[in-house]
Each structure stands twice: as structure tokens, then as C-alpha cells.
Amino acid sequence: MINITLPDGSVRSYDKGTTSHEIALSISEGLARNVIAAKVNGEVIDSNRPITQDADLQLLTFRDKDGKSTFWHSSAHLMAEALEALYPGVKLGIGPSIENGFYYDIDLGDRTLSSTDFPKIEQKMLELAREKNEYIRKEVSKADAIAYFKEKGDEYKLELLEDLEDGSITFYEQGGFVDLCRGPHIPNTGSIKAVKMMKVAGAYWRGDENKKQLTRVYGVSFPKAKELKEHLALLEEAKKRDHRKLGKELELFMFSEKVGAGLPIWLPKGTALRTRLENFLKEEQIKRGYQPVITPHLGKKELYMTSGHWDKYGEDSFQPIHTPREGELFLLKPMNCPHHCEIFGHKPRSYKDLPVRIAEFGTVYRYEQTGELHGLTRVRGFTQDDAHLFCMPEQLKEEFLGVLELTTYVLEKLGFSDYTAQISLRDPENKEKYIGSDEIWEQAESAIIEATKEVGLETVTELGEAAFYGPKLDFMVKDALGRSWQLGTIQVDYNLPERFELEYIGADNAPHRPVMIHRAPFGSMERFIGVLTEHCGGKFPLWLQPEQYVILPISEKFNGYARELKNQLAAKDIRGFVDERNEKIGRKIRDAEVKKVPLMLIVGEKEAAEGKVSIRKQGEGDVGSMTIDEFETYFKQLL
RNA sequence: CCCGUAUUGGUCCAAGGGUUAGGAUGCCGGGAUUGUAACCCGGAGAUUGUGGGUUCGAAUCCCAUAUAUGGAUCCA
């Protein structure tokens, strides 16, 4: 008998050699139907493989991340089977699962493939899927494997085989299709109920541009037709919410060829939004003891040699600016920290003054390759909501807690309630890579871990992902469409205080080195607003909206009344404008709806006589009429 | 950095190598005077990203370049 520990902690006994599928069956039939693979002691394997010893078992369904990727990997095999059936003689490269589906690299020979061929392939896949062919795992010797693909004439698989060791080679077969594959796979093709080919692209064999270009065919598949439909609807919605599209439509920002690629230009409405966001964070930071500073956009090359950024990023950055005087070189600042270190170091610091929290919305410039640029999320000039906290090592945890509190507060305030954090620690196998003693690393790492535990933050821990200068924590935020974005970051840094020889005088009257924390809750204003735009589909929280309401007079006769109302609202600190155009009310409503103005105040004869306004909410419709004071109350309650 | 695709009035889209580059929206002017998602009529607005080339003739074909966009840099 073996003991199987399930994720809920319960332990069950089974005969040695029981499969995950049988275990699932012993729990419930429905579960067994949905299980597509199993995680045994952390390794994902086929659900029909026998378990021979005590183990932790997690049954995987399509809902699990690992289950999904197994499902999609199996779908890639199914697609390959279909392609082979439709186009005899195609040669296969590799076919893994990816974040949103799967692909297979194929060599079509002289043929080409386009999206018009997709329906045919999809149909063939579904036809093959309905045969419910089992994915059969076979261990084969290297010699047999080579013989098989030689016979088949597939040089790509032969090349892959060269790097594999005899004894560890497995084939998977479903229907008549055999592929070299490590697995695991779903039990049979029958659970693939919906497939969609997404696109084709060229891709070099093994990512090497000197090698042959293969056709990469992308697809996605689901266990239920409904799920495919939802997936496609989501993609459609994502397109509608694309911040590049909304940014243009709502006149938030623009790019100009003359100004340069990757350099966003903030238009009045975008600036109003961004300024409000900055002020919000500024105020929260001042409440928490941060001191705002302003530093120049340039710094001498020596500054970045001291900080080490020149050695690390010099080549990848904008090249230095030469002054008329010989030998003077200035760099556009790629980071704010060196300047902030100078601020810390400009006067003697006592331990009683610590922590020192220096904050700046600092604009930095980094040279990104043109191919990397993307809307507001990947740019060459951006403003970090940066701050650097200088503290004593023993204050680290408390400071970390403070930053966590601030970050989660601002995220929640902006409607991001679904987030996790990734803790990046050093690689315990490879400690030489990192600067600083074991002692301070352990202190910092435990400070981060304890702090996240204390605030109850959901975390994943990655070993070896830390920067060489200290451990860090990144916030992964999920938007309204379920997509993950990396936004804020908190990093511990032992390196810069060292390089800048920063000191404070301790209670022992001796100099000590402070620890530095870099942190940016939004990451960058550009990226954050890009993500926020997509998160709320352009319908920003009311308090951020550049224009919170528009007054729509029924006819020109009521423009005067409308203007009067606007003045009253302005006095109450409610922003908006009057649509005085000589248009029908239906037209004005439509335009306001399209521009996503949150509140429409409709005024005509009735309202003017009663001293009221009729309220209409964007996207929802008529709310009813009320006096201006009632509206103020209504408005405040929406904030 | 590599591979593909695109670039046409402010914006979105159309135009088999052959008249004066067409439409929608927006803008301007006039009419209508308005009740919860598009009023009617008229007008202006473009040397088709930029620079070369092929051609009797180029938005259209070729080359270069810029920018945008998608992919590659996810190793069974």
C-alpha cells in the first residue's frame, strides 16, 4: 500500500501502482472525467501512469495552469496529426504549449499555409478528436527512435534526438500519429471539443536565423465549445480596450514621428488624469513620511560610473551628451537612484534621522530596441513613481511593511483587487553571484517573507531571481480581463549605499552603512495608465476623470441655466463642461456616451423651472431628476 | 537586432498600372429649435510617410529609409 497526500492535506491509501486516474475515480466520477494529468511530487505526469510510492498528488484539470498546458500540448500533437493527414510529407519541428494555446513549427516544403486553410484544419482536428484516440506513451531506445525518424525522413526530429540520452527517450502515439515527446499528455483526444487556429508566422528552426525558416502555426483549444467562444469574446474585448486605441480616441496621449519613437506625449486630458494620479500618490506618500525631491534629467557620466549603471547599461542606453568643453559627458538619467543617493549623502545622518524616504516622480530615459516598443507599456522615456528609503538593517521589515501597505492601498483604490506578489530570492546554490554577506541577505529575505505574511499577501517565491544587489518583490496585477501585468516593485539594495559610501552615525557613535529600498507602486506612470486604461476600458474611476460630467441643454434656450449650474458645481469641486452645440439632445447624449463621460446632466424647460437636473449615467441610462444639492450628494457617494 | 505586414484629408476606411484619388466621421457655413445613443442642406480639407527607381503613365511595381503593427529571441 502507498499513502497519497492530496492538496487539502488528507491522506488516502491505495495499492502500489494505482494510477492518478483511478485515484480520481475513487473520489468522484465527475472529477475522474475532468482529470487530464496529475502532479505527483511536483512533477506533471500522465494520469494513467502508476504511482509506486508514497506521494503528494494534485489532480489536474483544465482549470489548473499545468492542466491547461498539458491540454494544449496534446492539442499541438492533434494539430500535427491533422496537418500530416492533410499535407502528407510535412516535417515537424517542435510543438509546445504557450501562454494562450499552442503552436507547432512545421516545414511545409513548397506549400504555403494561410488563414483560409484554417477551417479545413480545424475540421480535421475535430474529426480526429472524436475518434477518442488514446495518447500512448512508449519508451524507446535511441537507435529505434533514430531509425523511426530516418524512415519517416524528418530531419528536425533527428536533430533533436542527437541531444537526447539513450534510455530517456519517449514517444507518444495517438491515432496513427507518433511524435517524439517527453509528455505528459491528456488521456485521449476526445476531451478536445473545440479548436481554433489563430495565426501563422515564420519562425527559424531553433530560433536561429541562420537555420531554415519554418511555419509556426498557432492554435488554441478547449474542453468545451462554450469556453472557446468566451475566449474569442475576451480577445475581442481586449482589442476594444487596447490602451493605444482608447488613448487616441479619448485624446489622452499621442506619439509623433518628429518627436521620436517610444516617446509618449501627454495631451491635456491625459495630463489631467495623470496629474491627478500623481497627486493622489504624492499625498499618500507625504502622509507616510516621504519627502518629495526634484532632480535633473541629466547626470555626469562619473555619477553612473559610481553607481555602476554605466558598466551595466552604458551600451544599451542613449549615448552621452557632449558639451562644448572637452571631456565633459552627461547622460540622460536611466534611473533616479544615483541622484537620490547624493541627496542622502549630502549631509551627515544620524540613526535618529532614519529612515529617510526620498520620493520623486522622476522621468528616466532608456534606449529600448525599436522592436520592443509598444504603446505606453514599453517606451523610451517614462516617469517612475520612484522613492528610495534609507534605513538601518533592523528597520528593513518595518519599512517593507509600510511599502506593502501603501502599494496595496493604492492598487485597491484604483480598482485592482486581484494581485499577487513574486518574491525573488537569491540562488542558494550560487551565493557568490551576489553582493553582501550571508547575514544581511538572510535578514533581508526574512524581512520580505515575514512582511508579506503579516499583511496576508498571496505570494510565489522564486529562487535565483533576485538582483545581484538584493532581493525584491514584484506585484503581479490581474486586470478586468484576467490578464496579468507586472506593475509595482520593491527592491532591497546593498550595492548602491556601498558604491556611494553612504553612512549614518549609529548610537555607538560609529559610522554604519544604511540599507536602501527602491520602490515604485505603479512602476511607471505610463505603463500604469496604459494598464489602467485597459482594466477599466477607458471608464476611469470618477475621481480620476478629466471630465466628470457634461451638461446637455435640450435647446440653446437653456445654455444660460446650464452655465449657471456649471459654476455651482465648480464651486463644489466637481469638474465638467456644457455641451452648448446646437444639436438635438439625442446627438449630445450619443457623443457623451462615446467619449465615456461618466455623468450627463440634462436640462430643459422642466428642469429650469424646477431648479433641477435630470441625471443620466454613462452606460446605464436615466437615473432621474434631482436638485443640484441632491446631485452633489449623489456624486459624492459615487466617488 | 532578425522575419513579415502596414502607412492614403484631423480620424477610420476605399480605389484591376490609365480621367479631377472616393466614402464615412470630424471641422466650417446655413437651415431646423430640439426631451434620453447619430436632424437636413452646402462647403473646405490629400502633391497617397519620406527619398530614389521602373514606366508614355505609379496610391498601386522595385529599392532604401522612418514609423506603426505582429512574430522570433518560449529547445521534444
PDB file of N, CA and C in Angstrom, chain A residues 289-342:
ATOM      1  N   GLY A 289       5.348  59.927   5.485  1.00  0.00           N
ATOM      2  CA  GLY A 289       6.688  60.380   5.831  1.00  0.00           C
ATOM      3  C   GLY A 289       7.683  60.433   4.696  1.00  0.00           C
ATOM      4  N   TYR A 290       7.195  60.459   3.459  1.00  0.00           N
ATOM      5  CA  TYR A 290       8.124  60.613   2.338  1.00  0.00           C
ATOM      6  C   TYR A 290       8.410  62.091   2.128  1.00  0.00           C
ATOM      7  N   GLN A 291       9.617  62.385   1.636  1.00  0.00           N
ATOM      8  CA  GLN A 291       9.979  63.766   1.329  1.00  0.00           C
ATOM      9  C   GLN A 291      10.173  63.909  -0.177  1.00  0.00           C
ATOM     10  N   PRO A 292       9.311  64.682  -0.836  1.00  0.00           N
ATOM     11  CA  PRO A 292       9.465  64.855  -2.278  1.00  0.00           C
ATOM     12  C   PRO A 292      10.720  65.650  -2.604  1.00  0.00           C
ATOM     13  N   VAL A 293      11.386  65.244  -3.673  1.00  0.00           N
ATOM     14  CA  VAL A 293      12.549  65.993  -4.161  1.00  0.00           C
ATOM     15  C   VAL A 293      12.429  66.124  -5.677  1.00  0.00           C
ATOM     16  N   ILE A 294      13.253  66.987  -6.232  1.00  0.00           N
ATOM     17  CA  ILE A 294      13.306  67.128  -7.684  1.00  0.00           C
ATOM     18  C   ILE A 294      14.766  67.090  -8.092  1.00  0.00           C
ATOM     19  N   THR A 295      15.088  66.241  -9.050  1.00  0.00           N
ATOM     20  CA  THR A 295      16.479  66.162  -9.506  1.00  0.00           C
ATOM     21  C   THR A 295      16.508  66.336 -11.033  1.00  0.00           C
ATOM     22  N   PRO A 296      17.687  66.711 -11.568  1.00  0.00           N
ATOM     23  CA  PRO A 296      17.781  66.989 -13.007  1.00  0.00           C
ATOM     24  C   PRO A 296      17.629  65.734 -13.871  1.00  0.00           C
ATOM     25  N   HIS A 297      17.337  65.984 -15.124  1.00  0.00           N
ATOM     26  CA  HIS A 297      17.178  64.882 -16.071  1.00  0.00           C
ATOM     27  C   HIS A 297      18.515  64.367 -16.587  1.00  0.00           C
ATOM     28  N   LEU A 298      19.592  65.068 -16.236  1.00  0.00           N
ATOM     29  CA  LEU A 298      20.919  64.674 -16.696  1.00  0.00           C
ATOM     30  C   LEU A 298      21.809  64.405 -15.501  1.00  0.00           C
ATOM     31  N   GLY A 299      22.836  63.640 -15.745  1.00  0.00           N
ATOM     32  CA  GLY A 299      23.854  63.471 -14.726  1.00  0.00           C
ATOM     33  C   GLY A 299      25.164  63.184 -15.424  1.00  0.00           C
ATOM     34  N   LYS A 300      26.255  63.567 -14.796  1.00  0.00           N
ATOM     35  CA  LYS A 300      27.554  63.333 -15.418  1.00  0.00           C
ATOM     36  C   LYS A 300      27.839  61.843 -15.491  1.00  0.00           C
ATOM     37  N   LYS A 301      28.613  61.501 -16.476  1.00  0.00           N
ATOM     38  CA  LYS A 301      28.954  60.094 -16.678  1.00  0.00           C
ATOM     39  C   LYS A 301      29.551  59.498 -15.402  1.00  0.00           C
ATOM     40  N   GLU A 302      30.359  60.306 -14.686  1.00  0.00           N
ATOM     41  CA  GLU A 302      31.002  59.826 -13.455  1.00  0.00           C
ATOM     42  C   GLU A 302      29.965  59.320 -12.450  1.00  0.00           C
ATOM     43  N   LEU A 303      28.813  60.000 -12.408  1.00  0.00           N
ATOM     44  CA  LEU A 303      27.773  59.599 -11.474  1.00  0.00           C
ATOM     45  C   LEU A 303      27.369  58.146 -11.739  1.00  0.00           C
ATOM     46  N   TYR A 304      27.229  57.813 -13.019  1.00  0.00           N
ATOM     47  CA  TYR A 304      26.781  56.469 -13.381  1.00  0.00           C
ATOM     48  C   TYR A 304      27.915  55.469 -13.352  1.00  0.00           C
ATOM     49  N   MET A 305      29.142  55.973 -13.369  1.00  0.00           N
ATOM     50  CA  MET A 305      30.260  55.052 -13.165  1.00  0.00           C
ATOM     51  C   MET A 305      30.286  54.673 -11.688  1.00  0.00           C
ATOM     52  N   THR A 306      30.056  55.655 -10.818  1.00  0.00           N
ATOM     53  CA  THR A 306      29.990  55.355  -9.386  1.00  0.00           C
ATOM     54  C   THR A 306      28.858  54.370  -9.109  1.00  0.00           C
ATOM     55  N   SER A 307      27.711  54.604  -9.707  1.00  0.00           N
ATOM     56  CA  SER A 307      26.554  53.762  -9.409  1.00  0.00           C
ATOM     57  C   SER A 307      26.680  52.386 -10.054  1.00  0.00           C
ATOM     58  N   GLY A 308      27.549  52.278 -11.062  1.00  0.00           N
ATOM     59  CA  GLY A 308      27.693  51.000 -11.750  1.00  0.00           C
ATOM     60  C   GLY A 308      26.780  50.861 -12.946  1.00  0.00           C
ATOM     61  N   HIS A 309      25.868  51.824 -13.135  1.00  0.00           N
ATOM     62  CA  HIS A 309      24.940  51.715 -14.266  1.00  0.00           C
ATOM     63  C   HIS A 309      25.650  51.847 -15.604  1.00  0.00           C
ATOM     64  N   TRP A 310      26.728  52.639 -15.610  1.00  0.00           N
ATOM     65  CA  TRP A 310      27.439  52.821 -16.873  1.00  0.00           C
ATOM     66  C   TRP A 310      27.993  51.496 -17.371  1.00  0.00           C
ATOM     67  N   ASP A 311      28.637  50.743 -16.458  1.00  0.00           N
ATOM     68  CA  ASP A 311      29.202  49.462 -16.859  1.00  0.00           C
ATOM     69  C   ASP A 311      28.128  48.498 -17.312  1.00  0.00           C
ATOM     70  N   LYS A 312      27.000  48.559 -16.618  1.00  0.00           N
ATOM     71  CA  LYS A 312      25.968  47.562 -16.879  1.00  0.00           C
ATOM     72  C   LYS A 312      25.095  47.938 -18.078  1.00  0.00           C
ATOM     73  N   TYR A 313      24.760  49.211 -18.187  1.00  0.00           N
ATOM     74  CA  TYR A 313      23.792  49.603 -19.205  1.00  0.00           C
ATOM     75  C   TYR A 313      24.322  50.596 -20.226  1.00  0.00           C
ATOM     76  N   GLY A 314      25.569  51.061 -20.042  1.00  0.00           N
ATOM     77  CA  GLY A 314      26.125  52.102 -20.895  1.00  0.00           C
ATOM     78  C   GLY A 314      25.873  51.896 -22.380  1.00  0.00           C
ATOM     79  N   GLU A 315      26.124  50.679 -22.835  1.00  0.00           N
ATOM     80  CA  GLU A 315      25.990  50.387 -24.257  1.00  0.00           C
ATOM     81  C   GLU A 315      24.529  50.429 -24.703  1.00  0.00           C
ATOM     82  N   ASP A 316      23.642  50.033 -23.792  1.00  0.00           N
ATOM     83  CA  ASP A 316      22.238  49.906 -24.164  1.00  0.00           C
ATOM     84  C   ASP A 316      21.462  51.186 -23.914  1.00  0.00           C
ATOM     85  N   SER A 317      22.168  52.220 -23.500  1.00  0.00           N
ATOM     86  CA  SER A 317      21.478  53.446 -23.152  1.00  0.00           C
ATOM     87  C   SER A 317      21.655  54.464 -24.267  1.00  0.00           C
ATOM     88  N   PHE A 318      20.936  55.580 -24.146  1.00  0.00           N
ATOM     89  CA  PHE A 318      21.216  56.687 -25.052  1.00  0.00           C
ATOM     90  C   PHE A 318      22.661  57.090 -24.809  1.00  0.00           C
ATOM     91  N   GLN A 319      23.378  57.411 -25.854  1.00  0.00           N
ATOM     92  CA  GLN A 319      24.794  57.710 -25.705  1.00  0.00           C
ATOM     93  C   GLN A 319      24.992  59.087 -25.072  1.00  0.00           C
ATOM     94  N   PRO A 320      26.138  59.276 -24.429  1.00  0.00           N
ATOM     95  CA  PRO A 320      26.348  60.515 -23.658  1.00  0.00           C
ATOM     96  C   PRO A 320      26.243  61.772 -24.506  1.00  0.00           C
ATOM     97  N   ILE A 321      25.874  62.843 -23.857  1.00  0.00           N
ATOM     98  CA  ILE A 321      25.790  64.152 -24.485  1.00  0.00           C
ATOM     99  C   ILE A 321      27.123  64.850 -24.249  1.00  0.00           C
ATOM    100  N   HIS A 322      27.697  65.356 -25.321  1.00  0.00           N
ATOM    101  CA  HIS A 322      28.976  66.056 -25.188  1.00  0.00           C
ATOM    102  C   HIS A 322      28.713  67.542 -25.032  1.00  0.00           C
ATOM    103  N   THR A 323      29.483  68.173 -24.181  1.00  0.00           N
ATOM    104  CA  THR A 323      29.375  69.620 -24.049  1.00  0.00           C
ATOM    105  C   THR A 323      30.476  70.246 -24.884  1.00  0.00           C
ATOM    106  N   PRO A 324      30.362  71.556 -25.130  1.00  0.00           N
ATOM    107  CA  PRO A 324      31.422  72.206 -25.924  1.00  0.00           C
ATOM    108  C   PRO A 324      32.783  72.046 -25.267  1.00  0.00           C
ATOM    109  N   ARG A 325      32.816  72.002 -23.938  1.00  0.00           N
ATOM    110  CA  ARG A 325      34.108  71.863 -23.296  1.00  0.00           C
ATOM    111  C   ARG A 325      34.575  70.425 -23.390  1.00  0.00           C
ATOM    112  N   GLU A 326      35.819  70.253 -23.651  1.00  0.00           N
ATOM    113  CA  GLU A 326      36.409  68.949 -23.844  1.00  0.00           C
ATOM    114  C   GLU A 326      36.178  68.034 -22.631  1.00  0.00           C
ATOM    115  N   GLY A 327      35.806  66.812 -22.891  1.00  0.00           N
ATOM    116  CA  GLY A 327      35.833  65.828 -21.819  1.00  0.00           C
ATOM    117  C   GLY A 327      34.618  65.779 -20.919  1.00  0.00           C
ATOM    118  N   GLU A 328      33.683  66.654 -21.092  1.00  0.00           N
ATOM    119  CA  GLU A 328      32.501  66.602 -20.234  1.00  0.00           C
ATOM    120  C   GLU A 328      31.426  65.750 -20.893  1.00  0.00           C
ATOM    121  N   LEU A 329      30.955  64.760 -20.183  1.00  0.00           N
ATOM    122  CA  LEU A 329      29.939  63.883 -20.737  1.00  0.00           C
ATOM    123  C   LEU A 329      28.761  63.802 -19.782  1.00  0.00           C
ATOM    124  N   PHE A 330      27.579  63.992 -20.312  1.00  0.00           N
ATOM    125  CA  PHE A 330      26.365  63.882 -19.497  1.00  0.00           C
ATOM    126  C   PHE A 330      25.474  62.786 -20.069  1.00  0.00           C
ATOM    127  N   LEU A 331      24.785  62.110 -19.174  1.00  0.00           N
ATOM    128  CA  LEU A 331      23.837  61.084 -19.611  1.00  0.00           C
ATOM    129  C   LEU A 331      22.420  61.483 -19.212  1.00  0.00           C
ATOM    130  N   LEU A 332      21.507  61.175 -20.107  1.00  0.00           N
ATOM    131  CA  LEU A 332      20.097  61.251 -19.713  1.00  0.00           C
ATOM    132  C   LEU A 332      19.921  60.218 -18.628  1.00  0.00           C
ATOM    133  N   LYS A 333      19.245  60.577 -17.558  1.00  0.00           N
ATOM    134  CA  LYS A 333      19.262  59.622 -16.452  1.00  0.00           C
ATOM    135  C   LYS A 333      18.379  58.405 -16.751  1.00  0.00           C
ATOM    136  N   PRO A 334      18.966  57.224 -16.594  1.00  0.00           N
ATOM    137  CA  PRO A 334      18.195  55.992 -16.777  1.00  0.00           C
ATOM    138  C   PRO A 334      17.558  55.537 -15.461  1.00  0.00           C
ATOM    139  N   MET A 335      17.968  56.132 -14.366  1.00  0.00           N
ATOM    140  CA  MET A 335      17.490  55.749 -13.035  1.00  0.00           C
ATOM    141  C   MET A 335      17.553  56.992 -12.156  1.00  0.00           C
ATOM    142  N   ASN A 336      16.737  57.013 -11.140  1.00  0.00           N
ATOM    143  CA  ASN A 336      16.772  58.139 -10.214  1.00  0.00           C
ATOM    144  C   ASN A 336      17.662  57.880  -9.002  1.00  0.00           C
ATOM    145  N   CYS A 337      17.982  56.614  -8.769  1.00  0.00           N
ATOM    146  CA  CYS A 337      18.639  56.289  -7.505  1.00  0.00           C
ATOM    147  C   CYS A 337      19.979  56.978  -7.286  1.00  0.00           C
ATOM    148  N   PRO A 338      20.837  57.118  -8.315  1.00  0.00           N
ATOM    149  CA  PRO A 338      22.116  57.780  -8.031  1.00  0.00           C
ATOM    150  C   PRO A 338      21.917  59.196  -7.494  1.00  0.00           C
ATOM    151  N   HIS A 339      20.975  59.919  -8.097  1.00  0.00           N
ATOM    152  CA  HIS A 339      20.698  61.280  -7.613  1.00  0.00           C
ATOM    153  C   HIS A 339      20.231  61.240  -6.157  1.00  0.00           C
ATOM    154  N   HIS A 340      19.383  60.268  -5.856  1.00  0.00           N
ATOM    155  CA  HIS A 340      18.841  60.190  -4.505  1.00  0.00           C
ATOM    156  C   HIS A 340      19.917  59.797  -3.493  1.00  0.00           C
ATOM    157  N   CYS A 341      20.854  58.987  -3.954  1.00  0.00           N
ATOM    158  CA  CYS A 341      21.970  58.649  -3.072  1.00  0.00           C
ATOM    159  C   CYS A 341      22.771  59.902  -2.736  1.00  0.00           C
ATOM    160  N   GLU A 342      22.965  60.764  -3.736  1.00  0.00           N
ATOM    161  CA  GLU A 342      23.665  62.016  -3.487  1.00  0.00           C
ATOM    162  C   GLU A 342      22.925  62.853  -2.449  1.00  0.00           C
TER     163      GLU A 342
END
